[in-house]
PDB file of C-alpha atoms in Angstrom:
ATOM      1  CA  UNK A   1     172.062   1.537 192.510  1.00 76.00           C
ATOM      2  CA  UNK A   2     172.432   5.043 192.488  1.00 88.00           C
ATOM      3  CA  UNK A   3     172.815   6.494 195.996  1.00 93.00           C
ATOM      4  CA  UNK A   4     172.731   9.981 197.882  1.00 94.00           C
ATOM      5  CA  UNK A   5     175.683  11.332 195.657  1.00 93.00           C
ATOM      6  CA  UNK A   6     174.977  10.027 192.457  1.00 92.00           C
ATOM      7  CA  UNK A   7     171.328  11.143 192.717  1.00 94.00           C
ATOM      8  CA  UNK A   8     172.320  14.803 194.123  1.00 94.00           C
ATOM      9  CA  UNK A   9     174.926  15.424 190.838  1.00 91.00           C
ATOM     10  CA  UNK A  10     172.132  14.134 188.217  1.00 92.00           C
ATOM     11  CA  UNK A  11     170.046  16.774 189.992  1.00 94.00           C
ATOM     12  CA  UNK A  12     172.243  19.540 189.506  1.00 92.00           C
ATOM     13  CA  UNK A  13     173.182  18.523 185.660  1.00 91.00           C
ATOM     14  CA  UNK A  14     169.537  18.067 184.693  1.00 94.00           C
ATOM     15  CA  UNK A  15     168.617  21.091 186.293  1.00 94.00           C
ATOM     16  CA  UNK A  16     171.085  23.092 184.542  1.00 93.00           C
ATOM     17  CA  UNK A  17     169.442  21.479 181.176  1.00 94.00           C
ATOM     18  CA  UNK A  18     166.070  21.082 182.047  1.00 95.00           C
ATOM     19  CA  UNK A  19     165.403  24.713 183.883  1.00 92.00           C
ATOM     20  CA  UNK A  20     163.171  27.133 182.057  1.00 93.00           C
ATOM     21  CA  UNK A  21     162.663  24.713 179.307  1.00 96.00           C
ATOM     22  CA  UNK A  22     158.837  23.179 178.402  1.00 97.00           C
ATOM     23  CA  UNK A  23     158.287  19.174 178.157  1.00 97.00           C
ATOM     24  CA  UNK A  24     156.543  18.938 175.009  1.00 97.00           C
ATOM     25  CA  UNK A  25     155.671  15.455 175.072  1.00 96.00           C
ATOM     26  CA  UNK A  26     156.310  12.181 177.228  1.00 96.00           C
ATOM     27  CA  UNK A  27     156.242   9.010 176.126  1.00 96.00           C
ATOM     28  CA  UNK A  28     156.228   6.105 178.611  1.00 96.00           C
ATOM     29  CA  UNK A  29     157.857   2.390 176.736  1.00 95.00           C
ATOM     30  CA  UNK A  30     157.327   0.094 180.237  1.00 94.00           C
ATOM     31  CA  UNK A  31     153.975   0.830 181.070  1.00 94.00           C
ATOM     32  CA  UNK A  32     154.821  -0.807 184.965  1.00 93.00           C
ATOM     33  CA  UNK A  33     157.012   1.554 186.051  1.00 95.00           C
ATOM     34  CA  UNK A  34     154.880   4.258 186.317  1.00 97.00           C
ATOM     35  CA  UNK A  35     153.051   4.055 189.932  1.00 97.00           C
ATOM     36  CA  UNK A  36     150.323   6.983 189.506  1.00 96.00           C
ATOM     37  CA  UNK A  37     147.214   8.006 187.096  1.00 95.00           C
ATOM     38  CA  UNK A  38     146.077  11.440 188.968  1.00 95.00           C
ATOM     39  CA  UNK A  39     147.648  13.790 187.645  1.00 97.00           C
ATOM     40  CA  UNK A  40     147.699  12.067 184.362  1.00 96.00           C
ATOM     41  CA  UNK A  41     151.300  11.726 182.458  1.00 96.00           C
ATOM     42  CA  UNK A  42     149.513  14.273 179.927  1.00 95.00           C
ATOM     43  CA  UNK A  43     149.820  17.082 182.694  1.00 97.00           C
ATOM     44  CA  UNK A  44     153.467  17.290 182.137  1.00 97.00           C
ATOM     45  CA  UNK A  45     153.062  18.223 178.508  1.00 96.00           C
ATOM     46  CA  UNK A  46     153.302  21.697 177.287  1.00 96.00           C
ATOM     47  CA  UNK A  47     154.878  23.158 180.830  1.00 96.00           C
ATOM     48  CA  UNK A  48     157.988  24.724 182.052  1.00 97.00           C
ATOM     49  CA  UNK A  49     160.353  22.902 184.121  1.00 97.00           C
ATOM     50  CA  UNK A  50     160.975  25.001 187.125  1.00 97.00           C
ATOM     51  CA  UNK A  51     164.154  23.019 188.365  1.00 96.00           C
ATOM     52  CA  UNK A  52     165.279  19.397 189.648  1.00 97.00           C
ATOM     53  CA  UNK A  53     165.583  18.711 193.459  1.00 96.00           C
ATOM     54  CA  UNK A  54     166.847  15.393 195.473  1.00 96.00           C
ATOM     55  CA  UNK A  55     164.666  13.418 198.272  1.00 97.00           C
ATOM     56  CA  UNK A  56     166.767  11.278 199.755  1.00 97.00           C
ATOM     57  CA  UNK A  57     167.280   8.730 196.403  1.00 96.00           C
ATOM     58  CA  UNK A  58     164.356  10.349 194.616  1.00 97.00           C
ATOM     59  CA  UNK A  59     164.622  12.776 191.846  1.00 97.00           C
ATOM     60  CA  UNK A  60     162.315  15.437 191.608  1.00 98.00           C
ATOM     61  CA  UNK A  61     161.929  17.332 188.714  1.00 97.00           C
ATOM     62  CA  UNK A  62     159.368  20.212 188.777  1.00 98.00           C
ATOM     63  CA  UNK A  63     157.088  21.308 185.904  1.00 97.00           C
ATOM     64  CA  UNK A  64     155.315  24.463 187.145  1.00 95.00           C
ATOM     65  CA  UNK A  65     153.903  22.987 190.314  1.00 96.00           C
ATOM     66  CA  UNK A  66     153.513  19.130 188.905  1.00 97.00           C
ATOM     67  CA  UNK A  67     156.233  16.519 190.171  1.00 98.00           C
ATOM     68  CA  UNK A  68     158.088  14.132 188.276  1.00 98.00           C
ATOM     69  CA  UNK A  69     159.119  11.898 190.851  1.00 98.00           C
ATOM     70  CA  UNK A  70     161.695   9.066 190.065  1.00 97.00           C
ATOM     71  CA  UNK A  71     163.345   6.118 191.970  1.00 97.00           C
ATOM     72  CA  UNK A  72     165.904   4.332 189.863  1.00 94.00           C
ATOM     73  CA  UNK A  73     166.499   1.781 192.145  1.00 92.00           C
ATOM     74  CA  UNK A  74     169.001  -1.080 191.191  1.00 86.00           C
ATOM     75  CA  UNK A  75     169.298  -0.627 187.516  1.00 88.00           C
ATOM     76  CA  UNK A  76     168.062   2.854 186.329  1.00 92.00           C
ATOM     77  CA  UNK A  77     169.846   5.903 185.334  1.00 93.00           C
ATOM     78  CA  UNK A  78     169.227   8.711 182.865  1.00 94.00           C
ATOM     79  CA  UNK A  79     170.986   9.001 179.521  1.00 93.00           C
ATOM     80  CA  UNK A  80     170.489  12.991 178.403  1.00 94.00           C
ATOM     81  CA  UNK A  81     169.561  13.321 174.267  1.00 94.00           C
ATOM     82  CA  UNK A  82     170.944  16.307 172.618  1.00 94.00           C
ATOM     83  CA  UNK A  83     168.407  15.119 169.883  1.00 95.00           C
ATOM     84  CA  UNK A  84     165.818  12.841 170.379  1.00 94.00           C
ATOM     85  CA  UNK A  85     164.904  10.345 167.604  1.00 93.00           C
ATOM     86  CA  UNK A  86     161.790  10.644 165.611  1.00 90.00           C
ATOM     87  CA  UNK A  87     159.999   7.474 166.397  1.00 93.00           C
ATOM     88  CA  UNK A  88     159.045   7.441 169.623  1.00 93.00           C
ATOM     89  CA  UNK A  89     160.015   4.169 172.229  1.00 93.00           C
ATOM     90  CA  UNK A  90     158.405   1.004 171.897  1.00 90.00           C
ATOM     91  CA  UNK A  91     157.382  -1.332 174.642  1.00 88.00           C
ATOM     92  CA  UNK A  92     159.818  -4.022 174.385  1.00 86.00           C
ATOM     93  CA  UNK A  93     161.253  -6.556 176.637  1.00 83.00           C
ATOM     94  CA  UNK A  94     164.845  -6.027 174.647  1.00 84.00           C
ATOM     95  CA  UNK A  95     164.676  -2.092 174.910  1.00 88.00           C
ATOM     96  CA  UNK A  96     165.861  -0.649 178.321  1.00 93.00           C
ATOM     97  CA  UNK A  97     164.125   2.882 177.652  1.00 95.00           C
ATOM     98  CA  UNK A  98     161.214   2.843 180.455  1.00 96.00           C
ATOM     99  CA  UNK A  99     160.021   6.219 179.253  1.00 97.00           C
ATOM    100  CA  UNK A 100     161.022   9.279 177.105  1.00 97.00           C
ATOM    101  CA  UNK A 101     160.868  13.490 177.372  1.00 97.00           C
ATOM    102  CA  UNK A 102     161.076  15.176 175.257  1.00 97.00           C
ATOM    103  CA  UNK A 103     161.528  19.071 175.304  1.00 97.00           C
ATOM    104  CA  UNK A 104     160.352  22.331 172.889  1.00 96.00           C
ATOM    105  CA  UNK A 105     164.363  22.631 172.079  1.00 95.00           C
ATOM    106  CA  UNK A 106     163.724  18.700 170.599  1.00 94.00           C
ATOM    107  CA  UNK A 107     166.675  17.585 172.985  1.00 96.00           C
ATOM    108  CA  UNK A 108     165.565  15.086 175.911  1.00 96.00           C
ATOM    109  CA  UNK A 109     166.329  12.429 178.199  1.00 95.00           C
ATOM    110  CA  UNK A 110     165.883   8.745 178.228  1.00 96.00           C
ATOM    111  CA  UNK A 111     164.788   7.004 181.347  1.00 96.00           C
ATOM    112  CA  UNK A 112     166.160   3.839 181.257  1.00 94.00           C
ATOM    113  CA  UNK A 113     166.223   0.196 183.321  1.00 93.00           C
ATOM    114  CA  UNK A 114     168.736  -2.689 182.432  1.00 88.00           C
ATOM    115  CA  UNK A 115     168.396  -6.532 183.408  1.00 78.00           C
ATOM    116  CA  UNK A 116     165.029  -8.190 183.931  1.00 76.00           C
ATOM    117  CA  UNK A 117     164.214  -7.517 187.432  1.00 79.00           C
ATOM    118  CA  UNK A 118     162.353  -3.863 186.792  1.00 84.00           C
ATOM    119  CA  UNK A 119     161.959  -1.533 189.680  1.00 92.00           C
ATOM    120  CA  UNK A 120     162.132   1.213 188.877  1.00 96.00           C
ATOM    121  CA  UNK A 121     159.373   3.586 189.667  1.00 97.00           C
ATOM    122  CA  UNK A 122     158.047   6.953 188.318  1.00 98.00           C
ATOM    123  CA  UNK A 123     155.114   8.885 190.206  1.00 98.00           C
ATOM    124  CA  UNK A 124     153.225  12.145 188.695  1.00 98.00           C
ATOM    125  CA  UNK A 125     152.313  14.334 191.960  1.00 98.00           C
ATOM    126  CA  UNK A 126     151.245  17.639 193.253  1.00 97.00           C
ATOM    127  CA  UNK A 127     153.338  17.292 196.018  1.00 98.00           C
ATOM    128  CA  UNK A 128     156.336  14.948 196.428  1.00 98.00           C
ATOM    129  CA  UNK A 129     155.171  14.033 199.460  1.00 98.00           C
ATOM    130  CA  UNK A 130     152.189  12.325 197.947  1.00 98.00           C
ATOM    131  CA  UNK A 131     155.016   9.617 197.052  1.00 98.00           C
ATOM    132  CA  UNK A 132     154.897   6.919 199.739  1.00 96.00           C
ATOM    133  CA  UNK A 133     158.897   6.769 200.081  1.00 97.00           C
ATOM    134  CA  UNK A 134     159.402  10.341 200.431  1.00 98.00           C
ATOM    135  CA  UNK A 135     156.954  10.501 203.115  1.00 98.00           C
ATOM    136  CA  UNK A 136     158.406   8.036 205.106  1.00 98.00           C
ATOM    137  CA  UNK A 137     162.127   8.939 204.723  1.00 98.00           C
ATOM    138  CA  UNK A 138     164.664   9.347 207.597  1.00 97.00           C
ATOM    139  CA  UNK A 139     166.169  12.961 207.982  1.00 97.00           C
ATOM    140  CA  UNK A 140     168.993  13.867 204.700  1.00 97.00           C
ATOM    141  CA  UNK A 141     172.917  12.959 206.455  1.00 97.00           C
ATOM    142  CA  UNK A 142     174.360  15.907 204.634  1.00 94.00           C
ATOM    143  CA  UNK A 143     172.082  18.310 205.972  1.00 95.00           C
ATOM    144  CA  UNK A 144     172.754  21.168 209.011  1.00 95.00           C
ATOM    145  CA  UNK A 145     170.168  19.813 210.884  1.00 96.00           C
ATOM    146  CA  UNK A 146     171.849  16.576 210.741  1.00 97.00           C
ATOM    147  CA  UNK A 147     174.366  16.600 213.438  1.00 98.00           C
ATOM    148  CA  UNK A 148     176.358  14.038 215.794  1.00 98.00           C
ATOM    149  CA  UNK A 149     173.549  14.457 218.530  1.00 98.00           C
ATOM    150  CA  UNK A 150     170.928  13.465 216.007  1.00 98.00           C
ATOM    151  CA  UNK A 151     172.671  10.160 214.710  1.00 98.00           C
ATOM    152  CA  UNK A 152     173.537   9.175 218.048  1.00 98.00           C
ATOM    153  CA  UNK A 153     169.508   9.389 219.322  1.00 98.00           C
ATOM    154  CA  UNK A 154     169.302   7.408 215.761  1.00 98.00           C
ATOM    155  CA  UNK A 155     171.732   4.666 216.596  1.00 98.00           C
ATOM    156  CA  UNK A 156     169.949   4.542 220.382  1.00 97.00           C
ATOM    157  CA  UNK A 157     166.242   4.241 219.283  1.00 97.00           C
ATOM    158  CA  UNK A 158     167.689   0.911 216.665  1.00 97.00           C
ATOM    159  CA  UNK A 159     169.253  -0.728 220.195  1.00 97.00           C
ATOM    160  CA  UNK A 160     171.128  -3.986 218.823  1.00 96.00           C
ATOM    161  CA  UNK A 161     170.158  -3.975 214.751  1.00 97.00           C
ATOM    162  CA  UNK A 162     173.495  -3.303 213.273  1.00 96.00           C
ATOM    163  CA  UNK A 163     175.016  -0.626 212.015  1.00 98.00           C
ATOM    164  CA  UNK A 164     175.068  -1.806 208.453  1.00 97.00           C
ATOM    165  CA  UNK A 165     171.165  -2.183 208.281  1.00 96.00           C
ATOM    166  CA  UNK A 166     170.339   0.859 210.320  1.00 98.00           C
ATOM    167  CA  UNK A 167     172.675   3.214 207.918  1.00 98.00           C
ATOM    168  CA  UNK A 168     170.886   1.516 204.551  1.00 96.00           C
ATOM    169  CA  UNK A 169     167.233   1.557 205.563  1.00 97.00           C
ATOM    170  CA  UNK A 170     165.789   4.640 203.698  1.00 97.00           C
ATOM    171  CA  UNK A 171     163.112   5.149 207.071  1.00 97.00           C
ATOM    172  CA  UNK A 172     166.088   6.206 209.445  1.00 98.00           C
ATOM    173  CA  UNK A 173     168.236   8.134 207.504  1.00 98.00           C
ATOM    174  CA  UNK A 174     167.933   9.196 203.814  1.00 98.00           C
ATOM    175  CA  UNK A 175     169.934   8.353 200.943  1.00 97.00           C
ATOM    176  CA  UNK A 176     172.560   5.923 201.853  1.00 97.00           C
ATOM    177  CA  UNK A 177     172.174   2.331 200.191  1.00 95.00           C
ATOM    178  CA  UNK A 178     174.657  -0.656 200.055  1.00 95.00           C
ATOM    179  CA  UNK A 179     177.685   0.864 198.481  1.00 95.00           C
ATOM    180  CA  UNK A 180     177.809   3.876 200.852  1.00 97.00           C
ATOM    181  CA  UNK A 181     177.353   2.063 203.857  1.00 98.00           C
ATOM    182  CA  UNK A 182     179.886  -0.002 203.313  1.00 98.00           C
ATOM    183  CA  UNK A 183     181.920   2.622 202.610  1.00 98.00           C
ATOM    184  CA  UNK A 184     181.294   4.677 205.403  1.00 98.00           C
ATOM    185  CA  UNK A 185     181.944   1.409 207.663  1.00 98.00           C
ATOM    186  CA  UNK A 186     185.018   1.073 206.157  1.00 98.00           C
ATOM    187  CA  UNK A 187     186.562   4.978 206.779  1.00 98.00           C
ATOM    188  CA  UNK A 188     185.779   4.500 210.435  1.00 98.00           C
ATOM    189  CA  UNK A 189     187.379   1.352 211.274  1.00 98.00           C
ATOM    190  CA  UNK A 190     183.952  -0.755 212.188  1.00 98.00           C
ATOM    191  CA  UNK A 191     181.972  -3.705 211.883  1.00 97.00           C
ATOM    192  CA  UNK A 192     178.959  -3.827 209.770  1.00 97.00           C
ATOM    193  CA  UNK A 193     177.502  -6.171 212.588  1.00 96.00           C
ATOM    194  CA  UNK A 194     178.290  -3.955 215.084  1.00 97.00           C
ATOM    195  CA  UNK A 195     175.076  -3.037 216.982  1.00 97.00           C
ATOM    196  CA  UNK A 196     174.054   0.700 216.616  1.00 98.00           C
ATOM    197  CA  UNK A 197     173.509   1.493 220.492  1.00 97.00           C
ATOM    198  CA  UNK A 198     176.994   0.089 221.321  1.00 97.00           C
ATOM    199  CA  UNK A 199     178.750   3.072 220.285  1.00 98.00           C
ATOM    200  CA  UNK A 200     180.260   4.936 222.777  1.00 97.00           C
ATOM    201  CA  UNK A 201     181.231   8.959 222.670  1.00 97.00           C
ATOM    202  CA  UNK A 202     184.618   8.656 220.358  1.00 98.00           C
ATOM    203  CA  UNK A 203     183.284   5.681 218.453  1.00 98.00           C
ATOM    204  CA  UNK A 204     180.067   8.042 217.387  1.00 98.00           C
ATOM    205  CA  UNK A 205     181.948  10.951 216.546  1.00 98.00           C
ATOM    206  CA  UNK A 206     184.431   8.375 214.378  1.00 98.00           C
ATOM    207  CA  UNK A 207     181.371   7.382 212.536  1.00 98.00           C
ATOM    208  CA  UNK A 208     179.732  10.580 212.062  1.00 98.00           C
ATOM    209  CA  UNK A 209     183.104  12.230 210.800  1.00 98.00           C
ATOM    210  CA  UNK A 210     183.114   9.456 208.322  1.00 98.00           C
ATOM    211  CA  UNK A 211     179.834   9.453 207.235  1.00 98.00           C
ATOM    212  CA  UNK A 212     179.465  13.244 206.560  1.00 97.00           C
ATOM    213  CA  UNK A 213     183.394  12.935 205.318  1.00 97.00           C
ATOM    214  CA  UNK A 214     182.850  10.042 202.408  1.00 97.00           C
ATOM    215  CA  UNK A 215     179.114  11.957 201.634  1.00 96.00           C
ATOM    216  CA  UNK A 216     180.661  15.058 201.285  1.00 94.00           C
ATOM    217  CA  UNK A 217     183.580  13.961 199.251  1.00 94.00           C
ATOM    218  CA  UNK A 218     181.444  11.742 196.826  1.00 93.00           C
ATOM    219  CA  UNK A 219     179.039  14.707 196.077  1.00 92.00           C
ATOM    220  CA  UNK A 220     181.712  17.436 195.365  1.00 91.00           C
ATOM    221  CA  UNK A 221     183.879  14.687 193.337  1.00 89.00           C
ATOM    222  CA  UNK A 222     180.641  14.611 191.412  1.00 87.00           C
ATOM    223  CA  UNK A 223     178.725  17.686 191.365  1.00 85.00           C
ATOM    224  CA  UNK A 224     179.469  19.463 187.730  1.00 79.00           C
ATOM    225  CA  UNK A 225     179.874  16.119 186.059  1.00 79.00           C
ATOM    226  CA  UNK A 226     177.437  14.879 183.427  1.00 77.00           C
ATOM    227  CA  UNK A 227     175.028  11.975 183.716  1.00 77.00           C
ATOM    228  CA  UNK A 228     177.432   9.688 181.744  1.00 77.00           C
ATOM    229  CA  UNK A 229     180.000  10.013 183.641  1.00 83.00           C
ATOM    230  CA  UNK A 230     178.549   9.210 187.309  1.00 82.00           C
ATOM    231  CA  UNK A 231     178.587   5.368 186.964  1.00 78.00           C
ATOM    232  CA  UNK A 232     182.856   5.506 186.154  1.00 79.00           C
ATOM    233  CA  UNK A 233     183.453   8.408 188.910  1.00 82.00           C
ATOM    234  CA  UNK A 234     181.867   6.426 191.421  1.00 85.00           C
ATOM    235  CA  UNK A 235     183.389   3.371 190.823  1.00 83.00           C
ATOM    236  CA  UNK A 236     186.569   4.362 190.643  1.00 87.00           C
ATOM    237  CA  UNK A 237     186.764   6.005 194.497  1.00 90.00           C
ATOM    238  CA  UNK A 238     185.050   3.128 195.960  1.00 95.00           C
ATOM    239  CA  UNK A 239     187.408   1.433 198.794  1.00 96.00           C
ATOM    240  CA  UNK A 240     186.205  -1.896 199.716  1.00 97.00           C
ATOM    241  CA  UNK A 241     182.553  -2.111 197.903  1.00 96.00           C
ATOM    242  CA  UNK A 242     182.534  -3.933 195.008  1.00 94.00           C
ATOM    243  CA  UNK A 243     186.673  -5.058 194.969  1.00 96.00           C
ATOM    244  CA  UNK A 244     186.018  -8.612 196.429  1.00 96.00           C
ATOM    245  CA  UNK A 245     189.123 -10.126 196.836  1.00 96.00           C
ATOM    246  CA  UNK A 246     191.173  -7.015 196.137  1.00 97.00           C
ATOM    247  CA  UNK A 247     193.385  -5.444 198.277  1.00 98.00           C
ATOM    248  CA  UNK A 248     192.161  -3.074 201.160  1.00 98.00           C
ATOM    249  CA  UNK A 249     193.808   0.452 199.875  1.00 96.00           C
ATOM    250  CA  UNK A 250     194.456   1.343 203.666  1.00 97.00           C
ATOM    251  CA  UNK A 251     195.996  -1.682 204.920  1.00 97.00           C
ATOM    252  CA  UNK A 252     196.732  -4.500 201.955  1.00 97.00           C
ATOM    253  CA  UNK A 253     194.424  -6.933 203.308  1.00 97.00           C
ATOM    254  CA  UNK A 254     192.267  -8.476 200.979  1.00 97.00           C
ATOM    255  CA  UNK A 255     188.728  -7.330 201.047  1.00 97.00           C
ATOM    256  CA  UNK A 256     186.244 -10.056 201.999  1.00 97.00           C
ATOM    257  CA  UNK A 257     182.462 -10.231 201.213  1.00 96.00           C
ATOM    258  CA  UNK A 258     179.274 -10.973 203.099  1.00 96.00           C
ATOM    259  CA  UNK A 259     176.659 -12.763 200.445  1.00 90.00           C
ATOM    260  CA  UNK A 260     173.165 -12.567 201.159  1.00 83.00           C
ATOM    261  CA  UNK A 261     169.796 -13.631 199.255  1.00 72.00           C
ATOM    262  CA  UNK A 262     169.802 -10.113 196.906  1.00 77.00           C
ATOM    263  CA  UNK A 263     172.660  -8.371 197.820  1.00 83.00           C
ATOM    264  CA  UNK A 264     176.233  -8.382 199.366  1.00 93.00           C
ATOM    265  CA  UNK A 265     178.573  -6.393 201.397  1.00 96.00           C
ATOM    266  CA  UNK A 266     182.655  -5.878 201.626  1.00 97.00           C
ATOM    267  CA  UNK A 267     184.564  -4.863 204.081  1.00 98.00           C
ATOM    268  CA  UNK A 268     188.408  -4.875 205.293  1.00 98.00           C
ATOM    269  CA  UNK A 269     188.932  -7.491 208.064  1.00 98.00           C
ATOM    270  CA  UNK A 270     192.113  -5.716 209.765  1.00 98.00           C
ATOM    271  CA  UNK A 271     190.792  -2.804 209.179  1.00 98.00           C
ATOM    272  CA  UNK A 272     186.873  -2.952 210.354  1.00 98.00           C
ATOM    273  CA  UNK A 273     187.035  -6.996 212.484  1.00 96.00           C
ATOM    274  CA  UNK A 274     190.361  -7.497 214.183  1.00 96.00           C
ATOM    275  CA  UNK A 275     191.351  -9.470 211.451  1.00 95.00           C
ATOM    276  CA  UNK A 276     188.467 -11.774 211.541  1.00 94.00           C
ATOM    277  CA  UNK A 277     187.090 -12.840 208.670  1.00 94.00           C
ATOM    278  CA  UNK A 278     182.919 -12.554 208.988  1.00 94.00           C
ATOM    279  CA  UNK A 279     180.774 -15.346 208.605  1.00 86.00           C
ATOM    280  CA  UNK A 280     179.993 -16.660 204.948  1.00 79.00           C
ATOM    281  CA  UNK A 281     177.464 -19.306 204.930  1.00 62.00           C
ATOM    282  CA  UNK A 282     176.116 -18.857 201.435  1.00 56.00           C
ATOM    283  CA  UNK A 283     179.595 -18.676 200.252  1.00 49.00           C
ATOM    284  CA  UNK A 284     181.300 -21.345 201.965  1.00 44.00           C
ATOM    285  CA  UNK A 285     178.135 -23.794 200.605  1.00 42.00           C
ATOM    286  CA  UNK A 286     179.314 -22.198 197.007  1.00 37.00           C
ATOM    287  CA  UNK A 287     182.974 -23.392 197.861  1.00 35.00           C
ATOM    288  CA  UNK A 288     182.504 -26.901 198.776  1.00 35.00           C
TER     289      UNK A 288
END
C-alpha cells in the first residue's frame, strides 16, 4: 500500500507533468471505484490542472478549482502514458486499469488496481474536504506543527492501545500505514505492543526522532523519482517489513512476523522485545 512517502513523491512527479496542462477526457474502466456523482466525472474535462497536493494517503490533483481525489489503498498505483492508446479502457475483470486521463498533449496516466479485492477509491469534489477520510484525518507527522509535545498528548489521549495501532490508524495521525509503522518501531528499539501512554520522556523523544527520521529519509530518497520507480525504491530500504525470516540489518537476528486476519507485521526481537519472540497464534496453528 502506498504510504506517506510514496504518496508525497507521486505528487511531486505528477505535478511536474500534469501542471498547466488540460484533461481532455476521462474515462473510468471499474465503474465501483469511483465514490461520487456531484460534480460529475464530465467536470474534469476540458480544464487546466492547477497542481497535485498530498492529504495524508490521498492524492489530490486540482483542475481549476475541481478535485480529483484518490486513495489507492492496498493495490493501486499510477502508471504515467507518454501516449495513450486509441481505444479507450474496457470494463474487465482481467484489466487492472480502474480509470484513464487523458490530456490535450495526448499523453496520460493510467489508474490502476491489481488482485481481486478492489479498494480503491476515486472522489470528484469542490473541496477535498468533502472526502470523508480527509476530513477525519489525524494531523500530517512531517509537518512543523507536528512536534514531540503534540505526539506525546497523542500517545496520552490512546492510554493502553499500542503503539503499532495508534501510529497506523489514519484518525490520529496521517499517512503512516503498516510498512512505516513497523519501520518506525523498529529505528527506535520498541515493541509494537507497547502501550502508547507508557512512554516516558527519553522513550518519546526516541520515537519521535525516529518517526520524523525514517519519514524524512523515505520522502527525500524518493522525491524526484518517477512513478515506476517508487514500488523498487521503497522496497529496497525497508528494514524489518516485509523480510520475514531475514536477518535484522542492525543486529543479525532474524526478523519474526505477527500474522493477523488481513495483514501482518515484522519486527526484530533483540532489537524491539528483549529477545522475545511475540506471540503467533495464527502461525503456530499453520505450523502444526
Amino acid at each position: 500500500m502506498p504510504e506517506l512517502p510514496e504518496v508525497e513523491a507521486l505528487a511531486l512527479d505528477l505535478g511536474g507533468r500534469l501542471q498547466g496542462r488540460a484533461v481532455t477526457k476521462v474515462h473510468l474502466a471499474q465503474f465501483s471505484a469511483l465514490k461520487t456523482f456531484d460534480p460529475p466525472l464530465t467536470a474534469l474535462e476540458g480544464v487546466l490542472v492547477d497542481g497535485v497536493t498530498r492529504h495524508g494517503k490521498f492524492l489530490d490533483i486540482d483542475l481549476s478549482g475541481t478535485h480529483l481525489v484518490m486513495h489507492l489503498a492496498r493495490a493501486g498505483w499510477v502508471r504515467w502514458r507518454d501516449e495513450v492508446p486509441a481505444t479507450p479502457p474496457k470494463p474487465s475483470p482481467r484489466s487492472t486499469i480502474a480509470a484513464r486521463i487523458v490530456l490535450d498533449d495526448e499523453t496520460g496516466l493510467d489508474v490502476t488496481e491489481a488482485g481481486t479485492r478492489k479498494s480503491l477509491a476515486m472522489y470528484v469534489v469542490r473541496d477535498p474536504l468533502d472526502v470523508p477520510g480527509i476530513a477525519s484525518l489525524g494531523p500530517d507527522p512531517l509537518t512543523d506543527d507536528f512536534t514531540r509535545e503534540r505526539l506525546g498528548e497523542i500517545l496520552q489521549a490512546e492510554g493502553r492501545k499500542q503503539l503499532k495501532g495508534v501510529l497506523r490508524h489514519q484518525g490520529t495521525i496521517a499517512g503512516i500505514g503498516n510498512a512505516y509503522s513497523d519501520e518506525i518501531l523498529h529505528a527506535a528499539r520498541m515493541s509494537p505492543y507497547k502501550p502508547a501512554s507508557s512512554l516516558d520522556d527519553d522513550e518519546l523523544t526516541v520515537l519521535y526522532d525516529a518517526l520524523r527520521a525514517t519519514l524524512g529519509a523515505a520522502v527525500d530518497r524518493s522525491r524526484g523519482l518517477a512513478a515506476s520507480e517508487l514500488k523498487g525504491e521503497k522496497k529496497t530500504h525497508l528494514a524489518v517489513h516485509g523480510r520475514t525470516g531475514e536477518a535484522c540489518p542492525v543486529c543479525g537476528d532474524v526478523v519474526r512476523e505477527v500474522s493477523f486476519a488481513d495483514s501482518s507485521l515484522q519486527y526484530c526481537p533483540t532489537c524491539q522485545t528483549g529477545g522475545k519472540p511475540l506471540a503467533d497464534r495464527r502461525m503456530s496453528k499453520l505450523l502444526k
